[in-house]
DNA sequence: ATGTTTAAAGACATAATACTCTTAATTACA
DNA sequence: TGTAATTAAGAGTATTATGTCTTTAAACAT
């Protein structure tokens, strides 16, 4: 598995928020119910997104979280790095530590290309794009739930 | 990280064995020292490779483990599946569960191709190939150690 | 002011992974 | 026959990931 669960939860929540027409505050409780994620755990995950200034939170009645930037400006990778920390694909794509490019194994070049591809993909797709593709379907929320879950 | 540590250790040990000129028994102790892996832990990992009939073990003096098949017939994927179990790339390449191809997200096609590539790579490269690339270098053992570690 | 709604922070619990050690079984050899 | 060498099996510990709960702080409403 490439991404941690925290990371997936964060992604799903971000996409869910990106799918909203208006960018009003949504309670974490509501998000957790829509996405079927533990409220307590999701709270922890979203705190990291708030700290990373991907989300903005507001306490009290009618509070909650919302996207700080325009969803078209938040990449998949932004969310991943905010939660899982700096790129996990830094080193060997296989996870073999301490390996360099001096004496690469036969996999190295192919892996490097793939790594590059994965990084590009994560860097180039925004949560807006991930949310918007359900446009031909009216049940957007349900769809996203289905898609991302 | 794509592979578990157990998996990486198993790979490194397999490649190490594949690099030997003669396929005699090598003690796990020796392997663990060469690869700088805990002897106890490596023992556990290699037991799985023995059960999976990738390695063959022999007890007592001059015993140890050795490859059961020709290294050219053992793929990277063989070792991975023996240790980590069946392919972890079955579902969404991102690790998002429950997602199908009915309403794919914009990443789906690209991910599918990458997943395919990764699987092909793991399926097509043998531990013999991983071991043999050090041929232009005389310090094969050291090299492999460097490469795989 | 007081109470209600909400997220933040931090403590606690459980599960999965990684690692260590001990004991048992097998083999060789003196 | 007995001792040393070696893996197998299984128990035990440590660390990390995941999940739960409680308390605190902020914002609002009355
Ligand atoms: S040489 Fe092979 S093992 Fe080393 S970093 Fe490159 S792909 Fe990984
Ligand atoms: S549609 Fe997207 S989230 Fe779903 S399995 Fe495919 S790549 Fe993963």
Coordinates of C-alpha atoms (C1' of nucleotides) and ligand atoms in Angstrom, one line a residue:
Chain A
X1 CA 0.0 0.0 0.0
X2 CA 1.5 3.3 -1.1
X3 CA -0.3 5.7 1.2
X4 CA -1.1 5.5 4.9
X5 CA -4.7 5.3 6.0
X6 CA -4.4 8.8 7.5
X7 CA -3.4 10.0 4.1
X8 CA -6.3 8.3 2.4
X9 CA -8.7 9.8 4.9
X10 CA -7.3 13.2 4.4
X11 CA -7.6 12.9 0.6
X12 CA -11.1 11.7 0.8
X13 CA -12.1 14.5 3.1
X14 CA -10.4 17.1 0.9
X15 CA -12.1 15.8 -2.2
X16 CA -15.4 15.8 -0.4
X17 CA -14.9 19.4 0.5
X18 CA -13.7 20.3 -3.0
X19 CA -17.0 18.9 -4.3
X20 CA -19.1 21.4 -2.4
X21 CA -20.6 24.2 -4.4
X22 CA -20.0 26.8 -1.7
X23 CA -17.0 26.8 0.5
X24 CA -18.7 27.0 3.8
X25 CA -17.6 25.4 7.0
X26 CA -18.5 21.8 7.3
X27 CA -18.3 20.0 10.6
X28 CA -15.9 17.2 11.0
X29 CA -18.8 15.2 12.4
X30 CA -20.6 15.5 9.1
X31 CA -17.6 14.7 7.0
X32 CA -16.9 11.6 9.1
X33 CA -20.4 10.4 8.6
X34 CA -20.4 11.0 4.9
X35 CA -17.1 9.3 4.4
X36 CA -17.7 6.6 7.0
X37 CA -14.5 7.4 8.9
X38 CA -14.1 7.5 12.7
X39 CA -14.9 11.0 13.8
X40 CA -12.1 11.1 16.3
X41 CA -9.5 9.8 13.9
X42 CA -10.6 12.1 11.1
X43 CA -10.3 15.0 13.5
X44 CA -6.7 14.2 14.1
X45 CA -6.0 13.9 10.4
X46 CA -7.7 17.1 9.5
X47 CA -5.8 18.9 12.2
X48 CA -2.7 18.2 10.2
X49 CA -4.3 19.6 7.1
X50 CA -5.3 22.7 9.1
X51 CA -1.7 23.1 10.4
X52 CA -0.5 22.7 6.8
X53 CA -2.8 25.5 5.7
X54 CA -4.7 23.4 3.4
X55 CA -7.8 23.6 5.5
X56 CA -9.1 26.4 7.7
X57 CA -11.0 25.7 10.8
X58 CA -13.5 27.6 12.8
X59 CA -14.8 26.8 16.3
X60 CA -18.2 27.2 17.7
X61 CA -21.7 27.0 16.2
X62 CA -21.7 26.9 12.4
X63 CA -18.0 26.2 12.6
X64 CA -16.1 23.3 11.0
X65 CA -13.4 23.1 8.4
X66 CA -13.2 24.3 4.8
X67 CA -10.6 24.6 2.1
X68 CA -8.3 27.5 2.6
X69 CA -7.3 27.8 -1.0
X70 CA -9.2 27.2 -4.2
X71 CA -9.5 23.4 -4.8
X72 CA -7.9 23.9 -8.2
X73 CA -4.8 25.0 -6.4
X74 CA -4.5 22.1 -4.0
X75 CA -2.7 19.1 -5.5
X76 CA -3.0 15.5 -4.5
X77 CA 0.6 15.7 -3.4
X78 CA 0.0 18.7 -1.2
X79 CA -2.4 16.6 0.9
X80 CA -0.1 13.6 0.9
X81 CA 2.9 15.5 2.1
X82 CA 0.9 17.4 4.7
X83 CA -0.1 14.1 6.3
X84 CA 2.5 11.6 5.5
X85 CA 5.4 14.0 5.5
X86 CA 7.9 14.6 2.8
X87 CA 7.8 12.3 -0.2
X88 CA 8.0 8.7 0.5
X89 CA 9.4 8.0 -2.9
X90 CA 12.7 9.8 -2.3
X91 CA 14.9 6.8 -2.1
X92 CA 14.6 3.5 -3.8
X93 CA 11.1 3.1 -5.1
X94 CA 11.2 -0.4 -3.7
X95 CA 11.9 1.0 -0.3
X96 CA 15.4 -0.4 -0.2
X97 CA 17.4 2.1 1.8
X98 CA 20.9 3.4 1.2
X99 CA 20.9 2.7 -2.5
X100 CA 22.3 5.3 -4.9
X101 CA 22.7 5.9 -8.6
X102 CA 26.4 5.0 -8.7
X103 CA 25.8 1.3 -9.2
X104 CA 22.2 1.0 -10.0
X105 CA 20.5 -2.4 -10.1
X106 CA 18.7 -3.4 -13.3
X107 CA 15.5 -2.0 -11.9
X108 CA 16.8 1.4 -11.1
X109 CA 16.1 3.2 -14.4
X110 CA 12.6 1.8 -14.8
X111 CA 11.8 2.5 -11.1
X112 CA 13.1 6.0 -11.5
X113 CA 10.8 6.6 -14.4
X114 CA 7.9 5.2 -12.5
X115 CA 8.7 7.2 -9.5
X116 CA 8.8 10.3 -11.6
X117 CA 5.5 9.4 -13.1
X118 CA 3.9 8.8 -9.8
X119 CA 5.2 12.1 -8.5
X120 CA 4.1 14.0 -11.5
X121 CA 0.7 12.5 -11.3
X122 CA 0.3 13.4 -7.7
X123 CA 1.7 16.8 -8.4
X124 CA -0.5 17.5 -11.4
X125 CA -3.9 16.4 -10.3
X126 CA -5.8 18.7 -8.0
X127 CA -8.5 17.8 -5.6
X128 CA -10.9 19.9 -7.8
X129 CA -10.3 17.5 -10.6
X130 CA -10.8 14.6 -8.4
X131 CA -14.1 16.0 -7.2
X132 CA -15.5 17.3 -10.5
X133 CA -15.5 14.3 -12.6
X134 CA -18.9 13.3 -11.2
X135 CA -20.5 16.1 -13.1
X136 CA -22.4 13.9 -15.5
X137 CA -23.9 12.3 -12.4
X138 CA -26.3 14.2 -10.3
X139 CA -25.7 12.3 -7.1
X140 CA -22.3 14.0 -6.6
X141 CA -21.9 13.2 -2.9
X142 CA -22.8 9.6 -3.3
X143 CA -20.6 9.3 -6.3
X144 CA -17.6 10.8 -4.6
X145 CA -18.2 8.6 -1.7
X146 CA -18.2 5.6 -4.0
X147 CA -15.3 6.7 -5.9
X148 CA -13.0 7.6 -3.2
X149 CA -14.0 5.2 -0.7
Chain B
X1 CA 6.9 2.4 1.2
X2 CA 5.8 -0.3 -1.2
X3 CA 7.4 -3.3 0.4
X4 CA 7.6 -4.4 4.0
X5 CA 10.9 -4.7 5.7
X6 CA 10.6 -8.4 5.8
X7 CA 10.1 -8.4 2.1
X8 CA 13.2 -6.3 1.5
X9 CA 15.2 -8.5 3.7
X10 CA 14.0 -11.6 1.9
X11 CA 14.9 -10.0 -1.4
X12 CA 18.3 -9.0 -0.3
X13 CA 19.0 -12.4 1.0
X14 CA 17.8 -14.1 -2.2
X15 CA 19.9 -11.8 -4.4
X16 CA 22.8 -12.5 -2.2
X17 CA 22.4 -16.2 -2.6
X18 CA 21.8 -15.8 -6.3
X19 CA 25.2 -14.1 -6.5
X20 CA 27.1 -17.1 -5.2
X21 CA 29.0 -19.1 -7.8
X22 CA 28.1 -22.5 -6.3
X23 CA 24.8 -23.1 -4.7
X24 CA 26.0 -24.6 -1.5
X25 CA 24.3 -24.1 1.9
X26 CA 25.0 -20.8 3.5
X27 CA 24.3 -20.2 7.1
X28 CA 21.7 -17.6 8.0
X29 CA 24.2 -16.3 10.5
X30 CA 26.6 -15.5 7.6
X31 CA 23.8 -14.0 5.5
X32 CA 22.7 -11.8 8.4
X33 CA 26.3 -10.5 8.9
X34 CA 26.9 -9.9 5.2
X35 CA 23.6 -8.0 4.8
X36 CA 23.7 -6.4 8.2
X37 CA 20.2 -7.7 9.2
X38 CA 19.3 -9.1 12.6
X39 CA 20.0 -12.8 12.6
X40 CA 16.9 -13.7 14.5
X41 CA 14.7 -11.7 12.3
X42 CA 16.3 -12.9 9.1
X43 CA 15.7 -16.4 10.3
X44 CA 12.0 -15.8 10.5
X45 CA 11.9 -14.2 7.1
X46 CA 13.8 -17.0 5.4
X47 CA 11.6 -19.6 7.0
X48 CA 8.8 -18.2 4.8
X49 CA 10.9 -18.5 1.8
X50 CA 11.7 -22.0 2.7
X51 CA 8.0 -22.8 3.2
X52 CA 7.3 -21.3 -0.2
X53 CA 10.0 -23.6 -1.7
X54 CA 12.1 -20.7 -2.9
X55 CA 14.8 -21.7 -0.5
X56 CA 15.9 -25.1 0.8
X57 CA 17.3 -25.5 4.2
X58 CA 19.5 -28.0 5.9
X59 CA 20.1 -28.4 9.6
X60 CA 23.3 -29.3 11.4
X61 CA 26.9 -28.7 10.6
X62 CA 27.5 -27.3 7.1
X63 CA 23.8 -26.7 6.9
X64 CA 22.1 -23.5 6.1
X65 CA 19.9 -22.3 3.3
X66 CA 20.3 -22.3 -0.5
X67 CA 18.1 -21.6 -3.5
X68 CA 15.9 -24.4 -4.4
X69 CA 15.5 -23.4 -8.0
X70 CA 17.8 -21.8 -10.5
X71 CA 18.1 -18.1 -9.7
X72 CA 17.1 -17.3 -13.2
X73 CA 13.7 -18.9 -12.4
X74 CA 12.9 -17.0 -9.3
X75 CA 11.3 -13.7 -9.9
X76 CA 11.3 -10.6 -7.8
X77 CA 7.5 -11.1 -7.4
X78 CA 8.0 -14.7 -6.3
X79 CA 9.9 -13.5 -3.3
X80 CA 7.5 -10.6 -2.6
X81 CA 4.4 -12.8 -2.6
X82 CA 6.1 -15.5 -0.5
X83 CA 6.7 -13.0 2.2
X84 CA 4.1 -10.3 2.0
X85 CA 1.4 -12.5 0.6
X86 CA -0.6 -12.0 -2.6
X87 CA -0.1 -8.9 -4.6
X88 CA -0.7 -5.7 -2.6
X89 CA -1.6 -3.9 -5.9
X90 CA -4.8 -5.6 -6.4
X91 CA -7.1 -2.8 -5.6
X92 CA -6.6 0.9 -6.1
X93 CA -3.0 1.6 -6.7
X94 CA -3.4 4.4 -4.2
X95 CA -4.6 2.0 -1.6
X96 CA -8.1 3.4 -1.6
X97 CA -10.4 0.5 -0.9
X98 CA -13.6 -0.5 -2.5
X99 CA -13.1 1.4 -5.6
X100 CA -14.0 -0.1 -8.9
X101 CA -13.8 0.7 -12.6
X102 CA -17.4 1.7 -13.0
X103 CA -16.9 5.3 -12.1
X104 CA -13.1 5.7 -12.2
X105 CA -11.6 8.8 -10.9
X106 CA -9.3 10.8 -13.3
X107 CA -6.3 8.9 -11.9
X108 CA -7.6 5.5 -12.5
X109 CA -6.4 4.8 -16.0
X110 CA -2.9 6.2 -15.3
X111 CA -2.7 4.2 -12.1
X112 CA -3.9 1.1 -13.8
X113 CA -1.1 1.4 -16.3
X114 CA 1.5 2.0 -13.6
X115 CA 0.2 -0.8 -11.5
X116 CA 0.5 -3.0 -14.6
X117 CA 4.1 -1.7 -15.1
X118 CA 5.1 -2.4 -11.6
X119 CA 3.7 -5.9 -11.6
X120 CA 5.3 -6.6 -15.0
X121 CA 8.6 -5.4 -13.7
X122 CA 8.4 -7.5 -10.6
X123 CA 7.3 -10.5 -12.6
X124 CA 9.9 -10.2 -15.3
X125 CA 13.1 -9.6 -13.3
X126 CA 14.8 -12.5 -11.7
X127 CA 17.0 -12.5 -8.7
X128 CA 19.7 -13.8 -11.1
X129 CA 19.5 -10.6 -13.0
X130 CA 19.5 -8.5 -9.9
X131 CA 22.7 -10.3 -8.7
X132 CA 24.6 -10.5 -12.0
X133 CA 24.9 -6.9 -12.9
X134 CA 28.0 -6.6 -10.7
X135 CA 29.9 -8.6 -13.3
X136 CA 32.1 -5.8 -14.4
X137 CA 33.1 -5.3 -10.8
X138 CA 35.2 -7.9 -9.0
X139 CA 34.0 -7.3 -5.5
X140 CA 30.7 -8.9 -6.2
X141 CA 29.6 -9.5 -2.7
X142 CA 30.5 -6.0 -1.6
X143 CA 28.7 -4.6 -4.6
X144 CA 25.6 -6.5 -4.1
X145 CA 25.6 -5.5 -0.5
X146 CA 25.8 -1.9 -1.7
X147 CA 23.3 -2.3 -4.4
X148 CA 20.6 -4.0 -2.4
X149 CA 21.2 -2.5 0.9
Chain C
dA1 C1' -22.4 35.8 32.6
dT2 C1' -23.8 31.2 31.3
dG3 C1' -24.4 27.4 28.4
dT4 C1' -24.0 25.3 23.7
dT5 C1' -21.4 24.2 19.7
dT6 C1' -17.5 23.3 17.7
dA7 C1' -12.2 22.2 16.8
dA8 C1' -7.5 21.6 19.3
dA9 C1' -4.7 19.1 22.2
dG10 C1' -3.4 15.5 24.5
dA11 C1' -4.1 11.0 26.9
dC12 C1' -5.3 6.4 26.4
dA13 C1' -6.2 1.7 23.8
dT14 C1' -5.7 -1.6 20.3
dA15 C1' -3.5 -3.7 16.3
dA16 C1' 0.1 -4.4 13.2
dT17 C1' 4.8 -4.7 12.3
dA18 C1' 9.4 -5.3 13.5
dC19 C1' 12.6 -7.3 16.3
dT20 C1' 14.6 -10.6 20.1
dC21 C1' 15.2 -14.7 22.5
dT22 C1' 14.4 -19.5 24.1
dT23 C1' 13.5 -24.1 23.2
dA24 C1' 13.0 -28.1 20.2
dA25 C1' 14.3 -30.8 16.2
dT26 C1' 17.7 -32.4 12.9
dT27 C1' 22.2 -33.6 11.3
dA28 C1' 27.2 -34.3 11.5
dC29 C1' 31.0 -36.0 13.6
dA30 C1' 34.1 -37.6 17.2
Chain D
dT1 C1' 26.5 -42.2 22.3
dG2 C1' 27.1 -37.7 23.1
dT3 C1' 28.2 -33.0 21.7
dA4 C1' 28.3 -29.2 18.5
dA5 C1' 26.1 -26.9 14.6
dT6 C1' 22.4 -25.6 12.5
dT7 C1' 17.3 -24.4 11.2
dA8 C1' 12.2 -24.6 13.0
dA9 C1' 8.9 -23.1 16.0
dG10 C1' 7.0 -20.4 19.1
dA11 C1' 7.0 -17.0 22.9
dG12 C1' 8.1 -12.6 24.2
dT13 C1' 9.2 -7.4 23.6
dA14 C1' 9.4 -2.8 21.2
dT15 C1' 7.9 0.3 18.0
dT16 C1' 4.8 2.3 15.0
dA17 C1' 0.2 2.9 13.0
dT18 C1' -4.4 3.2 13.9
dG19 C1' -8.3 4.2 16.6
dT20 C1' -10.9 6.2 20.9
dC21 C1' -11.9 9.2 24.4
dT22 C1' -11.5 13.3 27.6
dT23 C1' -10.4 17.8 28.5
dT24 C1' -9.5 22.5 27.0
dA25 C1' -10.3 26.5 24.2
dA26 C1' -12.7 29.3 21.1
dA27 C1' -16.9 31.2 19.2
dC28 C1' -21.6 32.1 19.5
dA29 C1' -26.4 32.7 21.4
dT30 C1' -29.2 33.9 25.0
Ligands
LIG1 S1 19.7 0.5 -7.7 FE1 17.9 -0.9 -7.5 S2 17.7 -1.3 -5.3 FE2 19.1 0.5 -5.5 S3 17.8 2.4 -5.4 FE3 17.9 1.8 -7.6 S4 16.1 0.5 -7.9 FE4 16.4 0.6 -5.7
LIG2 S1 -11.1 5.3 -9.5 FE1 -9.4 6.4 -8.6 S2 -9.6 6.1 -6.3 FE2 -10.9 4.5 -7.4 S3 -9.6 2.6 -7.7 FE3 -9.3 3.9 -9.5 S4 -7.5 5.2 -9.1 FE4 -8.2 4.4 -7.1

